[in-house]
Amino acid sequence: MTDLLERLRERGWRLTAQRRIIAEVLSGDHVHYTADEVHAHAVERLPEISRATVYNTLGELVSIGEVLEVSTDGRAKRYDPNAHRPHQHLICSRCGTIRDVQPRGNPLADLPDDERFGFAVSQVEVTYRGLCPSCRG
Amino acid sequence: MTDLLERLRERGWRLTAQRRIIAEVLSGDHVHYTADEVHAHAVERLPEISRATVYNTLGELVSIGEVLEVSTDGRAKRYDPNAHRPHQHLICSRCGTIRDVQPRGNPLADLPDDERFGFAVSQVEVTYRGLCPSCRG
DNA sequence: TATTGACTTGGACATTGTCCATTGTAGGAT
DNA sequence: ATCCTACAATGGACAATGTCCAAGTCAATA
């Protein structure tokens, strides 16, 4: 995730301790924390970091496309740092666990023109749901 | 939507004025109200109906499969009465308008076994995004 | 029409997110 | 090395959405 920090510096971001910590918390695959979870982890390393800063920074990371926002359940939004590899999500209907997955094919091509109602369709999200191995028992 | 009331009666639901009004508000195609929007419309016909009743009733309708819950933006959930025709959603990235659409193909089949991580995958939601005709100007 | 258990109500509370005035500081300038 | 200043962080108030519960009400049955 040092490359993320590098990209942020190139964009003219000031590299504060708070932003470094948030980038660290987000690093890794299959990380899908809520804003408050990011805050909770960040507080372990920087006790005085505020909720507002976490919300602001996540919002900025989303707006520049470094992080994806995932609304899986109408509760808190989750933040997915894996924005540079196209992927979709597989979610356990019981415990809420999220995995990144890569389906075949191109769902955009599956929406016929006469089902587009004049929209300029540019993006598609696919969310698979089912029971994870632990919850199938 | 009288058939909805009929089905509810068969399930042993008490048909109260509140439930009748909520069913009426939900009737029609391409209806995707939030809970508070349903409440606002219901109040026009039954001024004393409470928010709690609307939330309770919508939750029950979802749990018996008569209405779908759609989390499009991490804000309020929306309720889609068109639960008996399989469909997906097309959403305007600017104004939030929602259309029901029917893509070709079967997205479930596009998730290979080695991308299922042991999940029992049972459901898939596809959300298309883009600019609607009014917002393209 | 009397009864009763399911339904509704209203308000308190919880969670998630936003806003803003104040304070702090990273990074360039001296 | 120190100073400046625009940008960033803080914390607390507020807003939006949703949940819960004790008390009152009523639809459906006998």
Coordinates of C-alpha atoms (C1' of nucleotides) in Angstrom, one line a residue:
Chain A
M1 CA 0.0 0.0 0.0
T2 CA 3.1 2.2 -0.1
D3 CA 2.2 2.7 -3.8
L4 CA -1.1 4.2 -2.7
L5 CA 0.8 6.7 -0.6
E6 CA 3.0 7.3 -3.5
R7 CA 0.0 8.0 -5.8
L8 CA -1.5 10.3 -3.2
R9 CA 1.7 12.3 -2.9
E10 CA 1.8 12.7 -6.7
R11 CA -1.7 14.1 -6.5
G12 CA -0.4 16.8 -4.1
W13 CA -2.0 15.2 -1.0
R14 CA -0.3 16.2 2.3
L15 CA 0.9 12.9 3.8
T16 CA -0.3 13.2 7.4
A17 CA 0.0 10.6 10.1
Q18 CA -3.8 10.0 9.8
R19 CA -3.7 9.4 6.1
R20 CA -0.8 7.0 6.4
I21 CA -2.6 5.0 9.1
I22 CA -5.8 4.8 7.1
A23 CA -3.9 3.6 4.1
E24 CA -2.3 0.9 6.2
V25 CA -5.6 -0.2 7.7
L26 CA -7.0 -0.6 4.2
S27 CA -4.1 -2.6 2.9
G28 CA -4.6 -6.3 2.0
D29 CA -7.0 -8.4 0.0
H30 CA -10.6 -9.1 0.9
V31 CA -10.6 -6.1 3.2
H32 CA -14.1 -4.6 3.4
Y33 CA -14.4 -2.5 6.5
T34 CA -17.0 0.0 7.4
A35 CA -15.9 3.5 8.2
D36 CA -16.3 2.9 11.9
E37 CA -14.2 -0.3 11.6
V38 CA -11.5 1.6 9.8
H39 CA -11.7 4.2 12.6
A40 CA -11.5 1.5 15.3
H41 CA -8.4 -0.1 13.8
A42 CA -6.8 3.3 13.2
V43 CA -7.3 4.3 16.8
E44 CA -5.2 1.4 17.9
R45 CA -2.2 3.0 16.3
L46 CA -3.1 6.7 16.6
P47 CA -5.5 7.1 19.6
E48 CA -6.5 10.7 18.9
I49 CA -7.6 10.2 15.3
S50 CA -11.2 11.4 14.8
R51 CA -14.2 9.9 13.2
A52 CA -14.6 12.9 10.9
T53 CA -11.1 12.5 9.5
V54 CA -11.8 8.9 8.7
Y55 CA -15.0 9.7 7.0
N56 CA -13.4 12.6 5.1
T57 CA -10.4 10.6 3.9
L58 CA -12.5 7.6 2.8
G59 CA -14.8 9.9 0.9
E60 CA -11.9 11.5 -0.8
L61 CA -10.3 8.1 -1.7
V62 CA -13.6 7.0 -3.2
S63 CA -14.0 10.2 -5.2
I64 CA -10.5 9.8 -6.8
G65 CA -11.2 6.2 -7.5
E66 CA -8.6 4.6 -5.2
V67 CA -11.2 2.9 -3.1
L68 CA -14.6 1.4 -3.9
E69 CA -17.7 2.0 -1.9
V70 CA -19.9 -1.1 -1.4
S71 CA -23.5 -0.8 -0.1
T72 CA -24.3 -4.4 0.6
D73 CA -27.1 -4.3 3.1
G74 CA -28.5 -0.8 3.7
R75 CA -26.4 -0.6 6.9
A76 CA -23.0 1.0 6.9
K77 CA -21.2 1.4 3.6
R78 CA -18.0 -0.7 3.3
Y79 CA -14.8 0.3 1.7
D80 CA -12.9 -1.9 -0.8
P81 CA -9.3 -0.9 -1.5
N82 CA -9.0 -3.4 -4.4
A83 CA -10.1 -0.7 -6.9
H84 CA -7.6 -1.4 -9.6
R85 CA -8.6 -5.0 -10.2
P86 CA -12.1 -5.3 -11.7
H87 CA -14.1 -7.7 -9.5
Q88 CA -17.6 -8.3 -8.0
H89 CA -18.7 -9.5 -4.6
L90 CA -20.0 -12.6 -3.0
I91 CA -21.7 -12.1 0.4
C92 CA -22.8 -14.6 3.0
S93 CA -26.5 -14.1 3.6
R94 CA -26.1 -15.1 7.2
C95 CA -22.9 -13.6 8.6
G96 CA -22.2 -10.9 6.1
T97 CA -18.7 -12.1 5.1
I98 CA -17.6 -10.6 1.8
R99 CA -15.3 -12.1 -0.8
D100 CA -14.0 -10.5 -4.0
V101 CA -14.8 -12.7 -7.0
Q102 CA -14.3 -12.6 -10.8
P103 CA -17.2 -13.8 -12.9
R104 CA -16.8 -14.7 -16.5
G105 CA -18.4 -12.7 -19.3
N106 CA -19.4 -9.1 -19.5
P107 CA -22.7 -8.2 -17.8
L108 CA -22.8 -4.8 -19.5
A109 CA -23.2 -6.5 -22.8
D110 CA -26.2 -8.5 -21.5
L111 CA -28.4 -5.4 -21.2
P112 CA -30.2 -5.0 -24.6
D113 CA -30.6 -1.6 -26.1
D114 CA -34.4 -1.7 -25.7
E115 CA -33.9 -2.3 -22.0
R116 CA -31.7 0.8 -21.5
F117 CA -34.5 3.4 -21.7
G118 CA -32.2 6.1 -23.1
F119 CA -29.7 5.8 -20.3
A120 CA -25.9 6.1 -21.0
V121 CA -25.1 2.9 -19.1
S122 CA -21.5 3.0 -18.0
Q123 CA -21.1 0.6 -15.1
V124 CA -22.4 -2.6 -13.6
E125 CA -22.2 -4.2 -10.2
V126 CA -22.9 -7.8 -9.6
T127 CA -23.6 -9.1 -6.0
Y128 CA -23.8 -12.8 -5.4
R129 CA -25.4 -14.1 -2.2
G130 CA -25.4 -17.4 -0.5
L131 CA -24.2 -19.3 2.6
C132 CA -20.5 -19.4 3.3
P133 CA -18.8 -22.6 4.3
S134 CA -19.1 -21.9 8.1
C135 CA -22.8 -21.0 7.9
R136 CA -23.8 -24.0 5.8
G137 CA -23.5 -26.4 8.7
Chain B
M1 CA -52.6 -5.0 -5.9
T2 CA -55.9 -6.5 -4.6
D3 CA -54.2 -9.9 -5.2
L4 CA -51.6 -8.9 -2.7
L5 CA -54.3 -8.2 -0.1
E6 CA -55.8 -11.6 -1.1
R7 CA -52.5 -13.4 -0.5
L8 CA -52.0 -11.7 2.8
R9 CA -55.4 -12.7 4.0
E10 CA -54.6 -16.3 3.0
R11 CA -51.6 -16.1 5.2
G12 CA -53.7 -15.1 8.1
W13 CA -52.8 -11.5 8.1
R14 CA -55.4 -9.1 9.7
L15 CA -56.3 -6.7 7.0
T16 CA -56.1 -3.4 8.8
A17 CA -56.6 0.0 7.2
Q18 CA -52.9 0.7 7.5
R19 CA -51.9 -2.5 5.6
R20 CA -54.5 -1.7 2.9
I21 CA -53.1 1.8 2.4
I22 CA -49.5 0.5 2.3
A23 CA -50.4 -2.0 -0.3
E24 CA -52.1 0.7 -2.4
V25 CA -49.1 3.0 -2.1
L26 CA -46.8 0.2 -3.3
S27 CA -48.9 -0.7 -6.3
G28 CA -47.7 0.1 -9.8
D29 CA -44.7 -0.6 -11.9
H30 CA -41.3 1.1 -11.4
V31 CA -42.2 2.0 -7.8
H32 CA -39.2 2.2 -5.6
Y33 CA -40.0 4.3 -2.5
T34 CA -38.1 4.6 0.6
A35 CA -39.8 3.7 3.9
D36 CA -40.3 7.4 4.7
E37 CA -41.7 8.0 1.2
V38 CA -44.2 5.2 1.7
H39 CA -45.1 6.8 5.0
A40 CA -45.5 10.2 3.4
H41 CA -47.9 8.9 0.8
A42 CA -49.8 6.8 3.3
V43 CA -50.3 9.8 5.6
E44 CA -52.2 11.6 2.8
R45 CA -54.9 9.0 3.0
L46 CA -54.6 8.0 6.7
P47 CA -53.1 10.9 8.6
E48 CA -52.6 9.0 11.9
I49 CA -50.6 6.1 10.4
S50 CA -47.2 5.9 12.3
R51 CA -43.7 5.4 10.9
A52 CA -43.2 2.3 13.1
T53 CA -46.2 0.6 11.4
V54 CA -44.8 1.4 7.9
Y55 CA -41.4 0.1 8.9
N56 CA -42.9 -3.1 10.5
T57 CA -45.2 -3.8 7.5
L58 CA -42.5 -3.3 4.9
G59 CA -40.1 -5.6 6.8
E60 CA -42.8 -8.3 7.0
L61 CA -43.6 -8.0 3.3
V62 CA -39.9 -8.4 2.5
S63 CA -39.5 -11.4 4.8
I64 CA -42.4 -13.2 3.1
G65 CA -41.1 -12.4 -0.3
E66 CA -43.9 -10.1 -1.5
V67 CA -41.6 -7.0 -1.8
L68 CA -37.9 -6.7 -2.5
E69 CA -35.5 -4.5 -0.6
V70 CA -33.0 -2.6 -2.7
S71 CA -29.9 -0.9 -1.2
T72 CA -28.8 1.3 -4.0
D73 CA -26.7 4.0 -2.4
G74 CA -26.1 3.3 1.3
R75 CA -28.8 5.8 2.1
A76 CA -32.3 4.7 2.8
K77 CA -33.4 1.3 1.5
R78 CA -36.0 1.2 -1.2
Y79 CA -38.9 -1.2 -1.6
D80 CA -39.8 -2.8 -4.9
P81 CA -43.3 -4.4 -5.1
N82 CA -42.5 -6.1 -8.4
A83 CA -41.1 -9.2 -6.6
H84 CA -42.9 -11.8 -8.8
R85 CA -41.1 -10.9 -12.0
P86 CA -37.4 -11.5 -11.9
H87 CA -35.6 -8.3 -12.9
Q88 CA -32.6 -6.1 -12.2
H89 CA -32.1 -2.4 -11.7
L90 CA -30.8 0.5 -13.8
I91 CA -30.0 3.6 -11.7
C92 CA -29.1 7.2 -12.8
S93 CA -25.8 8.1 -11.2
R94 CA -26.9 11.7 -11.0
C95 CA -30.5 11.9 -9.9
G96 CA -31.0 8.4 -8.5
T97 CA -34.0 7.4 -10.7
I98 CA -34.5 3.6 -10.8
R99 CA -35.9 1.5 -13.6
D100 CA -36.6 -2.2 -13.6
V101 CA -34.7 -4.0 -16.4
Q102 CA -34.4 -7.5 -17.7
P103 CA -30.9 -8.4 -18.9
R104 CA -30.2 -11.5 -21.1
G105 CA -28.4 -14.5 -19.8
N106 CA -28.0 -16.0 -16.4
P107 CA -25.4 -14.2 -14.2
L108 CA -25.4 -17.0 -11.7
A109 CA -23.9 -19.4 -14.3
D110 CA -21.1 -16.9 -14.9
L111 CA -19.5 -17.5 -11.5
P112 CA -17.1 -20.5 -11.9
D113 CA -16.9 -23.1 -9.2
D114 CA -13.3 -22.1 -8.3
E115 CA -14.6 -18.6 -7.6
R116 CA -17.3 -19.7 -5.2
F117 CA -15.0 -20.4 -2.2
G118 CA -17.3 -23.1 -0.9
F119 CA -20.3 -20.8 -0.7
A120 CA -23.8 -22.2 -1.6
V121 CA -24.6 -19.4 -4.0
S122 CA -28.3 -18.9 -4.4
Q123 CA -29.0 -15.4 -5.6
V124 CA -27.5 -12.6 -7.7
E125 CA -28.3 -8.9 -8.0
V126 CA -27.1 -6.8 -10.9
T127 CA -27.2 -3.1 -10.7
Y128 CA -26.5 -1.0 -13.9
R129 CA -25.5 2.6 -13.5
G130 CA -25.4 5.5 -15.9
L131 CA -27.0 8.8 -16.8
C132 CA -30.7 8.9 -17.5
P133 CA -32.0 10.8 -20.6
S134 CA -32.8 14.0 -18.5
C135 CA -29.3 14.0 -16.9
R136 CA -27.4 13.5 -20.1
G137 CA -28.0 17.0 -21.3
Chain C
dT1 C1' -71.5 -8.1 20.7
dA2 C1' -67.9 -9.7 23.7
dT3 C1' -63.5 -11.4 23.6
dT4 C1' -58.8 -11.7 22.6
dG5 C1' -54.5 -11.8 20.6
dA6 C1' -52.5 -9.5 16.9
dC7 C1' -51.8 -4.8 15.4
dT8 C1' -50.7 0.2 15.9
dT9 C1' -49.0 4.1 18.2
dG10 C1' -45.6 7.6 19.8
dG11 C1' -41.6 8.5 21.6
dA12 C1' -37.1 7.2 23.2
dC13 C1' -33.1 5.4 21.6
dA14 C1' -29.3 3.5 18.3
dT15 C1' -26.5 3.8 14.3
dT16 C1' -24.4 6.0 10.6
dG17 C1' -23.1 10.0 8.4
dT18 C1' -22.5 15.3 7.8
dC19 C1' -21.1 19.9 9.0
dC20 C1' -18.5 23.6 10.9
dA21 C1' -15.7 26.6 13.8
dT22 C1' -11.5 26.1 15.9
dT23 C1' -6.9 24.2 16.3
dG24 C1' -2.8 21.9 14.5
dT25 C1' 0.7 20.9 11.1
dA26 C1' 3.3 19.4 6.5
dG27 C1' 6.0 21.2 3.3
dG28 C1' 7.8 25.0 0.9
dA29 C1' 10.1 29.6 1.6
dT30 C1' 13.5 32.3 3.9
Chain D
dA1 C1' 16.9 25.5 11.2
dT2 C1' 12.9 28.4 11.6
dC3 C1' 8.8 30.6 10.0
dC4 C1' 4.4 30.8 7.2
dT5 C1' 0.3 29.5 5.6
dA6 C1' -2.9 26.8 3.2
dC7 C1' -4.6 22.5 4.0
dA8 C1' -5.9 19.0 7.3
dA9 C1' -7.6 17.3 11.8
dT10 C1' -10.6 17.8 15.7
dG11 C1' -14.8 17.2 18.4
dG12 C1' -19.1 18.1 19.2
dA13 C1' -23.7 19.3 17.4
dC14 C1' -26.9 17.9 14.2
dA15 C1' -29.4 15.1 10.5
dA16 C1' -31.2 10.9 8.5
dT17 C1' -32.6 6.3 8.9
dG18 C1' -34.0 2.6 11.5
dT19 C1' -35.3 -0.2 15.9
dC20 C1' -37.6 -1.1 20.2
dC21 C1' -41.1 -1.2 23.7
dA22 C1' -45.1 -0.4 26.8
dA23 C1' -49.7 0.9 26.4
dG24 C1' -53.8 1.4 23.9
dT25 C1' -56.8 -0.3 19.8
dC26 C1' -59.3 -3.2 16.8
dA27 C1' -60.3 -7.3 13.2
dA28 C1' -61.9 -11.5 13.2
dT29 C1' -64.0 -15.1 15.4
dA30 C1' -67.4 -17.4 18.4

